[in-house]
Coordinates of C-alpha atoms in Angstrom, one line a residue:
M1 CA 25.8 -64.2 20.8
A2 CA 28.1 -62.5 18.9
A3 CA 30.2 -59.2 20.2
A4 CA 29.7 -55.8 18.9
P5 CA 32.8 -55.1 16.7
S6 CA 35.4 -52.6 19.0
W7 CA 37.9 -50.2 17.1
Q8 CA 40.9 -48.5 18.6
V9 CA 41.4 -44.9 17.9
P10 CA 44.6 -44.1 16.3
P11 CA 46.9 -41.8 18.5
E12 CA 46.8 -38.8 15.5
T13 CA 45.3 -36.1 16.6
L14 CA 43.4 -33.8 13.9
V15 CA 42.0 -30.1 13.4
T16 CA 38.8 -29.9 11.8
I17 CA 37.8 -26.4 9.7
E18 CA 34.1 -26.3 9.4
Y19 CA 34.6 -23.6 6.3
P20 CA 32.6 -20.6 5.8
G21 CA 32.0 -21.7 1.9
V22 CA 31.0 -24.3 -0.6
V23 CA 34.2 -26.6 -1.0
Q24 CA 34.1 -28.6 -4.1
K25 CA 35.5 -32.1 -5.0
G26 CA 39.2 -31.8 -6.1
T27 CA 42.2 -30.7 -4.9
A28 CA 41.9 -27.0 -6.9
S29 CA 38.7 -25.9 -4.3
L30 CA 40.7 -27.4 -1.4
E31 CA 43.7 -25.3 -1.9
R32 CA 42.2 -22.6 -2.7
A33 CA 39.6 -22.8 0.7
L34 CA 42.7 -23.1 2.3
S35 CA 44.6 -20.2 0.9
T36 CA 41.7 -17.7 2.2
L37 CA 43.1 -19.1 6.0
S38 CA 46.3 -17.7 4.9
P39 CA 47.6 -14.4 7.3
N40 CA 49.3 -13.0 3.5
V41 CA 47.5 -10.0 2.2
G42 CA 49.8 -8.8 -0.7
P43 CA 53.0 -9.1 -2.7
T44 CA 55.0 -7.9 0.3
D45 CA 54.4 -10.8 3.0
G46 CA 54.4 -13.2 -0.2
M47 CA 51.3 -14.6 -2.3
P48 CA 48.9 -16.5 0.2
S49 CA 48.5 -20.1 -0.4
A50 CA 47.0 -23.6 1.3
A51 CA 50.9 -24.2 2.6
S52 CA 51.2 -20.6 4.2
A53 CA 48.0 -21.5 5.5
L54 CA 48.7 -24.5 7.3
R55 CA 51.7 -23.6 8.9
H56 CA 49.8 -20.4 10.3
L57 CA 47.4 -22.6 11.5
A58 CA 49.8 -24.7 13.3
R59 CA 51.3 -21.7 14.9
V60 CA 48.4 -20.5 16.0
L61 CA 47.4 -23.4 17.8
S62 CA 50.9 -24.6 19.4
L63 CA 50.8 -20.6 20.7
G64 CA 47.0 -21.3 22.0
G65 CA 45.8 -18.8 19.9
K66 CA 41.9 -18.6 19.7
L67 CA 41.2 -16.8 16.3
V68 CA 41.7 -17.4 12.9
E69 CA 41.1 -15.0 9.8
C70 CA 39.4 -16.0 6.9
R71 CA 39.7 -13.3 3.6
L72 CA 37.6 -14.3 0.9
A73 CA 39.0 -12.2 -2.0
P74 CA 35.8 -11.0 -4.0
T75 CA 38.2 -11.1 -7.7
D76 CA 41.5 -12.6 -8.6
G77 CA 44.6 -11.0 -9.8
E78 CA 45.8 -7.6 -9.0
E79 CA 42.4 -5.9 -8.8
G80 CA 41.3 -8.7 -5.9
D81 CA 44.4 -7.8 -4.2
A82 CA 43.9 -4.2 -4.3
M83 CA 40.5 -4.1 -2.8
Q84 CA 41.6 -6.6 0.2
I85 CA 43.0 -4.6 2.4
Y86 CA 39.6 -3.0 2.6
R87 CA 37.4 -6.0 3.5
H88 CA 37.5 -7.3 7.0
P89 CA 37.8 -10.9 7.4
L90 CA 35.7 -13.2 9.0
L91 CA 36.9 -14.1 12.0
G92 CA 37.0 -17.7 13.6
D93 CA 37.0 -19.1 16.6
I94 CA 39.4 -22.2 18.1
V95 CA 37.3 -24.3 20.2
S96 CA 38.6 -27.7 21.9
G97 CA 36.5 -30.9 20.8
S98 CA 36.5 -34.7 21.6
E99 CA 34.9 -35.7 18.4
L100 CA 35.9 -38.5 16.0
V101 CA 36.8 -38.1 12.4
V102 CA 35.5 -40.7 10.4
R103 CA 36.1 -41.5 6.7
I104 CA 33.2 -43.4 4.8
Q105 CA 34.1 -44.6 1.4
K106 CA 30.8 -45.9 -0.7
R107 CA 31.5 -48.6 -3.8
I108 CA 28.7 -49.8 -6.1
W109 CA 29.0 -53.1 -7.8
R110 CA 27.4 -53.5 -11.3
C111 CA 27.4 -57.1 -12.4
T112 CA 25.6 -58.1 -16.0
H113 CA 24.0 -61.4 -16.4
A114 CA 23.6 -63.0 -19.4
D115 CA 20.2 -62.4 -19.9
G116 CA 20.7 -58.3 -19.8
R117 CA 19.4 -57.7 -16.0
T118 CA 21.7 -55.5 -14.1
E119 CA 22.6 -55.9 -10.5
E120 CA 24.1 -53.5 -7.8
R121 CA 25.7 -54.1 -4.7
K122 CA 26.7 -51.3 -2.5
E123 CA 30.0 -51.7 -0.4
Y124 CA 30.7 -49.2 2.2
L125 CA 34.1 -48.8 4.1
V126 CA 34.3 -46.9 7.1
T127 CA 37.9 -45.9 8.4
L128 CA 38.3 -44.1 11.6
L129 CA 40.8 -41.6 10.9
G130 CA 41.2 -40.5 14.6
G131 CA 40.1 -37.6 17.1
V132 CA 39.4 -34.3 17.1
R133 CA 41.7 -32.1 19.3
A134 CA 40.7 -28.6 18.0
T135 CA 37.4 -27.1 15.7
V136 CA 37.5 -24.1 13.8
R137 CA 34.3 -22.6 14.0
F138 CA 33.1 -19.5 12.2
R139 CA 29.9 -18.5 13.9
R140 CA 30.4 -14.9 13.8
M141 CA 28.8 -12.3 11.5
A142 CA 30.7 -11.4 8.6
D143 CA 31.4 -7.3 8.6
F144 CA 30.1 -4.8 6.0
A145 CA 32.2 -4.8 2.9
F146 CA 34.0 -1.6 2.1
R147 CA 34.7 -0.8 -1.7
P148 CA 36.6 2.6 -1.8
D149 CA 35.1 5.0 -4.1
V150 CA 37.6 7.6 -5.0
P151 CA 38.6 9.7 -7.9
S152 CA 40.9 8.9 -10.6
G153 CA 44.0 7.3 -9.5
A154 CA 42.9 5.5 -6.6
H155 CA 46.0 3.8 -5.8
E156 CA 47.6 7.2 -6.0
H157 CA 45.3 8.7 -4.2
P158 CA 47.8 10.2 -0.7
T159 CA 44.9 9.1 2.2
L160 CA 45.0 5.2 0.2
A161 CA 48.5 5.7 0.3
L162 CA 48.3 5.9 4.0
H163 CA 46.2 3.3 4.5
R164 CA 48.0 0.9 2.6
A165 CA 51.1 1.7 4.8
L166 CA 49.1 0.9 8.1
V167 CA 48.1 -2.2 6.9
E168 CA 51.8 -3.4 5.2
M169 CA 53.8 -1.6 8.5
N170 CA 55.7 0.7 5.8
V171 CA 57.4 2.8 8.2
G172 CA 59.3 4.8 5.7
A173 CA 55.9 5.4 3.8
M174 CA 54.4 6.3 6.9
Q175 CA 57.7 8.5 7.3
R176 CA 57.2 10.1 4.3
F177 CA 53.3 11.2 4.3
R178 CA 51.7 14.7 4.2
F179 CA 48.8 15.6 3.9
P180 CA 47.5 17.7 1.4
N181 CA 45.9 21.0 1.1
E182 CA 41.8 20.6 1.1
T183 CA 40.7 21.9 -2.4
E184 CA 36.5 22.0 -3.0
E185 CA 37.3 20.3 -6.3
Y186 CA 34.7 17.9 -7.3
E187 CA 34.0 15.6 -9.8
V188 CA 30.9 15.0 -11.7
L189 CA 29.9 11.5 -12.9
D190 CA 27.2 10.2 -14.9
T191 CA 25.0 7.6 -13.4
E192 CA 22.0 5.8 -13.7
H193 CA 20.5 8.1 -11.3
G194 CA 21.3 11.5 -13.2
K195 CA 24.5 13.5 -12.5
R196 CA 26.0 13.7 -8.9
M197 CA 29.4 15.1 -7.6
R198 CA 32.0 13.2 -6.1
S199 CA 34.8 14.8 -4.0
D200 CA 38.1 14.1 -4.1
L201 CA 38.5 13.7 -0.4
A202 CA 38.9 9.8 0.4
M203 CA 38.5 8.6 3.9
I204 CA 40.4 6.2 5.7
P205 CA 37.9 3.3 6.4
P206 CA 37.3 2.4 10.3
P207 CA 38.9 -0.5 11.4
I208 CA 35.5 -1.9 12.2
F209 CA 31.8 -0.9 11.0
S210 CA 29.9 -3.2 13.2
R211 CA 30.1 -4.1 16.7
M212 CA 27.6 -6.7 16.7
E213 CA 29.8 -10.6 16.1
L214 CA 26.6 -13.0 17.1
P215 CA 23.6 -12.6 15.2
F216 CA 20.6 -11.6 18.3
N217 CA 18.6 -14.1 19.0
Y218 CA 14.7 -11.8 18.9
G219 CA 12.8 -15.0 19.4
Y220 CA 9.8 -12.8 18.0
R221 CA 6.4 -13.8 18.5
Q222 CA 3.2 -13.0 17.2
N223 CA 0.6 -11.9 20.1
P224 CA -2.0 -14.4 20.6
A225 CA -4.5 -12.4 20.4
S226 CA -4.0 -11.2 16.9
S227 CA -5.2 -13.2 13.8
L228 CA -4.4 -12.2 10.0
Q229 CA -7.9 -10.9 8.4
T230 CA -8.6 -9.4 5.1
V231 CA -10.5 -6.4 5.5
S232 CA -12.0 -3.5 3.1
Y233 CA -10.0 -0.2 2.9
A234 CA -12.6 2.0 4.2
S235 CA -13.1 -0.3 7.1
T236 CA -9.7 0.4 8.5
A237 CA -9.7 4.3 8.1
K238 CA -9.1 6.5 11.4
R239 CA -12.2 5.9 12.6
S240 CA -13.7 2.8 11.7
R241 CA -10.8 0.2 12.6
R242 CA -12.8 -3.1 12.8
T243 CA -11.7 -5.9 15.2
A244 CA -13.3 -9.4 14.5
R245 CA -14.6 -11.5 17.7
K246 CA -12.3 -13.9 19.8
G247 CA -12.2 -17.2 18.0
Q248 CA -13.6 -16.3 14.7
A249 CA -12.3 -15.5 11.5
D250 CA -13.3 -12.5 9.1
T251 CA -15.3 -14.0 6.6
E252 CA -16.9 -11.3 4.4
T253 CA -16.8 -10.9 1.0
P254 CA -15.7 -7.2 0.1
E255 CA -17.6 -5.3 -2.9
P256 CA -15.9 -6.0 -5.9
N257 CA -14.9 -2.1 -6.3
Q258 CA -13.7 -1.7 -3.2
R259 CA -10.0 -2.4 -2.2
I260 CA -9.4 -4.7 0.3
L261 CA -5.9 -5.5 2.5
T262 CA -4.7 -8.4 4.8
R263 CA -4.1 -6.8 8.0
Y264 CA -3.3 -8.5 12.0
L265 CA -6.4 -7.9 14.0
N266 CA -7.5 -8.0 17.4
R267 CA -9.6 -10.9 18.0
S268 CA -10.0 -10.1 22.2
R269 CA -11.9 -6.8 21.1
W270 CA -15.4 -5.7 20.2
R271 CA -15.5 -4.2 16.5
N272 CA -15.3 -0.4 17.0
M273 CA -18.7 0.9 16.7
A274 CA -17.8 4.4 15.0
P275 CA -18.7 5.2 11.7
T276 CA -17.4 4.2 8.2
A277 CA -14.9 7.0 7.6
L278 CA -14.3 7.8 3.5
K279 CA -11.4 9.8 2.3
F280 CA -12.4 12.7 0.1
A281 CA -10.0 11.8 -2.8
E282 CA -11.5 7.9 -2.8
D283 CA -12.7 6.8 -5.8
A284 CA -14.8 3.9 -3.7
P285 CA -18.7 4.9 -4.1
A286 CA -20.3 6.0 -0.6
P287 CA -21.4 3.1 1.3
T288 CA -25.2 2.0 1.3
E289 CA -25.7 0.1 4.4
P290 CA -23.7 -0.4 7.7
E291 CA -21.3 -3.4 8.0
A292 CA -22.6 -6.9 8.1
A293 CA -21.4 -7.5 11.4
L294 CA -22.4 -4.2 13.0
A295 CA -25.9 -4.8 12.0
Q296 CA -26.4 -7.7 13.8
V297 CA -25.8 -6.4 17.1
P298 CA -28.4 -6.5 19.0
L299 CA -30.0 -3.5 20.3
S300 CA -32.9 -2.8 23.2
D301 CA -36.5 -1.1 22.6
R302 CA -34.9 2.0 23.7
H303 CA -32.1 2.2 21.0
Q304 CA -34.6 0.8 18.4
G305 CA -36.7 4.1 19.0
L306 CA -33.8 5.9 18.7
L307 CA -32.4 4.3 15.6
A308 CA -36.2 4.9 13.9
E309 CA -35.9 8.5 15.2
L310 CA -32.6 9.0 13.8
H311 CA -33.9 7.8 10.1
K312 CA -36.4 9.9 10.1
R313 CA -33.9 12.6 10.7
F314 CA -31.9 11.6 7.9
D315 CA -35.1 11.3 5.5
E316 CA -35.3 14.8 6.6
R317 CA -32.3 15.9 5.5
P318 CA -29.1 13.5 4.1
V319 CA -26.2 15.6 5.8
W320 CA -26.2 16.3 9.9
S321 CA -23.0 17.5 12.1
R322 CA -23.0 15.8 15.5
L323 CA -23.9 18.8 17.0
S324 CA -27.2 19.4 14.9
L325 CA -28.6 15.9 14.9
L326 CA -28.0 16.0 18.9
N327 CA -30.0 19.0 19.5
Q328 CA -32.7 17.0 17.7
F329 CA -33.5 15.4 20.7
S330 CA -34.1 15.5 24.1
V331 CA -31.1 16.0 26.7
S332 CA -31.6 12.4 28.0
E333 CA -31.8 10.8 24.3
A334 CA -28.7 12.8 22.9
R335 CA -27.0 11.4 26.4
T336 CA -28.1 8.1 25.0
L337 CA -26.8 8.5 21.6
V338 CA -23.6 10.1 23.1
Q339 CA -22.9 6.6 24.8
A340 CA -24.5 4.4 22.0
K341 CA -22.2 5.5 19.4
E342 CA -23.5 2.5 17.2
L343 CA -26.7 4.1 16.4
F344 CA -24.7 7.0 14.3
A345 CA -22.7 3.9 12.4
L346 CA -26.0 1.9 11.9
V347 CA -27.9 4.9 9.5
A348 CA -24.8 7.1 8.1
Y349 CA -20.7 7.2 7.2
T350 CA -18.4 10.0 7.6
F351 CA -15.4 11.9 5.6
A352 CA -12.1 11.6 7.1
D353 CA -11.4 14.9 5.6
G354 CA -12.7 17.4 3.2
P355 CA -15.6 20.0 3.3
W356 CA -17.7 17.3 5.3
R357 CA -15.1 16.1 7.8
D358 CA -16.8 14.7 10.5
T359 CA -20.7 15.0 9.4
L360 CA -22.9 12.2 9.8
I361 CA -23.8 11.3 6.1
K362 CA -26.9 9.4 5.2
F363 CA -25.6 5.6 3.6
G364 CA -26.1 6.3 -0.2
H365 CA -25.8 9.8 -0.3
D366 CA -22.6 11.4 -1.8
P367 CA -22.6 14.8 -1.5
R368 CA -19.4 14.7 -4.4
T369 CA -21.7 14.2 -6.9
D370 CA -24.7 16.6 -5.5
P371 CA -23.9 20.5 -6.3
E372 CA -27.3 21.0 -3.4
S373 CA -24.7 19.6 -1.1
R374 CA -22.5 22.8 -0.4
F375 CA -25.1 24.2 2.0
F376 CA -24.1 21.2 4.0
Q377 CA -20.8 21.8 4.2
R378 CA -18.9 22.8 7.5
I379 CA -17.0 25.7 8.6
H380 CA -15.3 25.7 12.2
L381 CA -14.7 29.1 14.0
R382 CA -12.0 30.2 16.8
G383 CA -12.2 32.7 19.1
K384 CA -10.2 33.4 21.9
T385 CA -12.4 35.3 25.0
P386 CA -12.5 35.2 28.7
R387 CA -13.8 32.0 29.4
T388 CA -15.0 29.7 32.7
P389 CA -12.0 27.0 32.7
A390 CA -13.4 24.0 31.8
T391 CA -13.3 20.5 34.2
R392 CA -13.0 16.9 33.4
G393 CA -16.3 15.2 31.9
V394 CA -17.6 18.5 29.6
F395 CA -18.7 17.5 25.8
K396 CA -16.5 18.6 22.9
A397 CA -17.3 21.0 20.7
E398 CA -19.1 18.5 18.3
Y399 CA -21.8 18.0 21.0
G400 CA -21.8 21.4 22.4
D401 CA -22.2 22.9 26.0
V402 CA -18.4 23.4 26.4
S403 CA -18.4 26.9 27.9
Q404 CA -18.7 25.7 31.2
S405 CA -18.2 22.5 33.3
V406 CA -20.6 19.9 34.2
R407 CA -20.3 20.6 37.7
D408 CA -21.3 23.9 38.0
A409 CA -23.8 24.1 34.9
P410 CA -27.2 23.4 36.5
S411 CA -28.8 20.2 34.6
P412 CA -31.8 21.1 32.7
P413 CA -35.1 18.9 32.8
A414 CA -34.2 15.1 30.7
S415 CA -37.3 15.7 28.8
E416 CA -36.2 19.3 27.8
M417 CA -34.9 19.5 24.0
R418 CA -30.9 20.8 24.2
A419 CA -30.7 24.4 22.8
A420 CA -30.2 24.9 19.2
T421 CA -26.6 26.0 19.4
H422 CA -25.8 24.6 16.1
I423 CA -28.2 27.9 14.6
F424 CA -25.9 31.1 13.9
D425 CA -28.1 34.1 13.7
G426 CA -25.4 36.4 13.9
K427 CA -27.3 38.0 17.0
H428 CA -26.2 35.4 19.4
S429 CA -23.4 33.2 20.7
A430 CA -22.4 31.8 23.5
L431 CA -19.3 29.4 22.1
A432 CA -15.7 30.3 22.1
S433 CA -15.5 27.5 19.7
S434 CA -18.1 25.9 17.5
T435 CA -18.6 24.8 14.1
F436 CA -21.7 24.9 11.8
Q437 CA -23.1 24.0 8.4
L438 CA -24.0 26.8 5.5
C439 CA -27.7 25.4 5.9
D440 CA -27.9 26.5 9.8
I441 CA -26.5 29.7 9.4
T442 CA -29.3 32.2 9.3
D443 CA -27.8 35.5 9.5
I444 CA -29.3 38.2 6.8
S445 CA -26.0 39.1 5.6
I446 CA -24.4 35.8 4.8
V447 CA -27.2 33.8 3.3
P448 CA -27.0 35.4 -0.1
L449 CA -23.5 34.8 -0.4
I450 CA -24.2 31.1 0.4
H451 CA -26.7 31.1 -1.9
A452 CA -25.3 32.9 -4.7
E453 CA -24.9 31.2 -8.4
G454 CA -23.3 31.3 -11.3
P455 CA -20.2 30.1 -12.5
T456 CA -17.6 32.7 -10.5
N457 CA -19.6 31.1 -7.3
I458 CA -20.3 27.6 -7.9
R459 CA -17.6 24.7 -9.3
D460 CA -18.5 21.9 -11.7
T461 CA -16.4 19.2 -9.5
P462 CA -16.1 19.5 -5.7
D463 CA -12.7 20.6 -4.5
V464 CA -11.1 19.2 -1.3
A465 CA -10.8 22.9 0.3
T466 CA -13.4 24.7 -0.5
G467 CA -16.0 21.8 -1.9
W468 CA -18.5 23.5 -4.4
Y469 CA -17.2 26.8 -4.1
T470 CA -14.9 28.7 -5.8
A471 CA -12.2 29.8 -4.1
E472 CA -13.3 33.3 -4.3
A473 CA -16.8 32.7 -2.9
W474 CA -15.9 30.7 0.0
E475 CA -13.3 33.2 1.0
S476 CA -15.7 35.7 1.0
I477 CA -18.5 33.5 3.1
R478 CA -15.8 32.1 5.3
A479 CA -14.5 35.9 6.0
A480 CA -18.4 37.2 6.6
I481 CA -19.0 34.6 9.1
S482 CA -15.6 35.2 11.1
R483 CA -16.1 38.9 10.8
Q484 CA -19.6 38.8 12.5
F485 CA -18.7 35.3 14.9
H486 CA -15.9 37.7 16.1
A487 CA -17.5 40.7 16.4
L488 CA -20.5 39.0 18.9
L489 CA -17.5 37.4 20.8
N490 CA -16.0 40.6 21.4
D491 CA -18.7 42.5 22.7
A492 CA -18.1 44.1 18.9
P493 CA -20.7 46.0 16.1
A494 CA -21.7 44.2 13.8
P495 CA -20.1 44.9 10.7
S496 CA -22.7 46.8 8.3
A497 CA -24.5 44.5 5.7
S498 CA -24.2 47.0 2.9
A499 CA -23.2 45.7 -0.7
A500 CA -20.2 48.2 -0.1
E501 CA -19.0 45.9 2.6
H502 CA -19.6 42.5 0.9
A503 CA -17.8 43.8 -2.3
R504 CA -14.9 44.5 0.1
L505 CA -14.9 41.2 2.2
R506 CA -14.8 39.6 -1.4
A507 CA -11.7 40.9 -2.2
P508 CA -8.9 38.6 -1.9
W509 CA -6.1 39.3 0.7
D510 CA -2.6 38.0 1.6
E511 CA -3.3 34.3 3.3
S512 CA 0.0 34.8 5.0
Q513 CA -1.7 37.8 6.6
D514 CA -4.8 36.7 8.0
P515 CA -7.2 39.2 9.3
P516 CA -7.3 39.3 13.4
G517 CA -8.6 36.0 14.8
S518 CA -8.8 34.3 11.8
S519 CA -7.2 31.3 10.7
S520 CA -6.7 28.9 7.8
S521 CA -9.6 28.0 5.1
E522 CA -11.0 25.4 7.3
D523 CA -11.0 27.0 10.8
A524 CA -12.0 30.7 9.8

């Protein structure tokens, strides 16, 4: 058995450079790469060259240095030399090594036979050049490059002259330097983005821009509980963000006229049971049915009965506020509806903004296309009156009974119907904060304003703030309801319902000076 060939390592020791650039074949490219390692910057120290770089590298190694600078000049000639002083060099580290440098030569022998066949034979020649005692590695990140944007006469500017003197260690120029008087003169430049003004104050760039030398190992990993799914735009609204069951992908095909997007959804949580929320300005049509995944949720017999009752209520009236809808049920049934919100999402959708915000709207009905839907617009009233401090467990204003805590209030019988707190008759008001629909306002002094007709009262297209009403008509309705509501809260006499009073209410006022107790156009 033949022994393996053995080589003797030559006594020569070598230094390898992991150059941070592309070195092409030929001596010209090699010399250009080596010249970037030269410490010479400008004409004062001599032009950078491969010879000066090798001498500098040998001196650094003999002195036990650990850093080597690499200056990558962007351009050749005088401009490149002038801009070089404003760019920080790449820093390379000198580390000890124990590798071997091997030179591999490849030769290809071609032989053409008499019959025209060409035969190739490859020959590899491996030569061991020596061992490596040091390696120059450029593993650090390069600092940000800086190109001074100065007024005309950049090289003659005093501040830039000082910078050059500091770099070149020109003591005479430093001694002669004087700070010029600051002037408020600006140069107007025409750029592709328009005209802009540039100050003549040229600041000296800092010695370093970034303190990060090595890239940060973030080690990002996506949450394993999330999966990338394509969902419809309407299903990603604030109150209708859906998630997929664990281990299943969202394979629903959205409608062609709906916008879709791809986003990460949590697979480990159940889908959100809130009704689908639309934006008032969306061009998408009103939903006609609940989501397919939500429609497959199993319901108990009690929930099936409540779902049938909800369908009956929406057949009678297409738009309900949550409070008015809950008041159509008994106390126990309303409590079940509040706890099982998926029942609302099975029969209706909602708007996230606009005059029908937070109302429940029957599938297939779009109040933005029906002027008769103006009677279902909502108005929110606020008032400041002494009230019993609320405790935890109190329903919000959307569900009523917010003026007293559940702990102190007597519990009504479960079969008793809820009080009609969604009706505003102008005579009774037990809530300090409430939301009403215009169709639930029965005050005889306000009803004529709500049912007013004509182009001065009704718009051709709905508005996000006033709905189907004109701004003047909506302000009249809002002012009348607000005055009546706050009069009841403050135990004040009811305002007059005369025609003169209505005319005064219809007169516009400065929105920056609202009447006492009133707020924005939405919150009266």
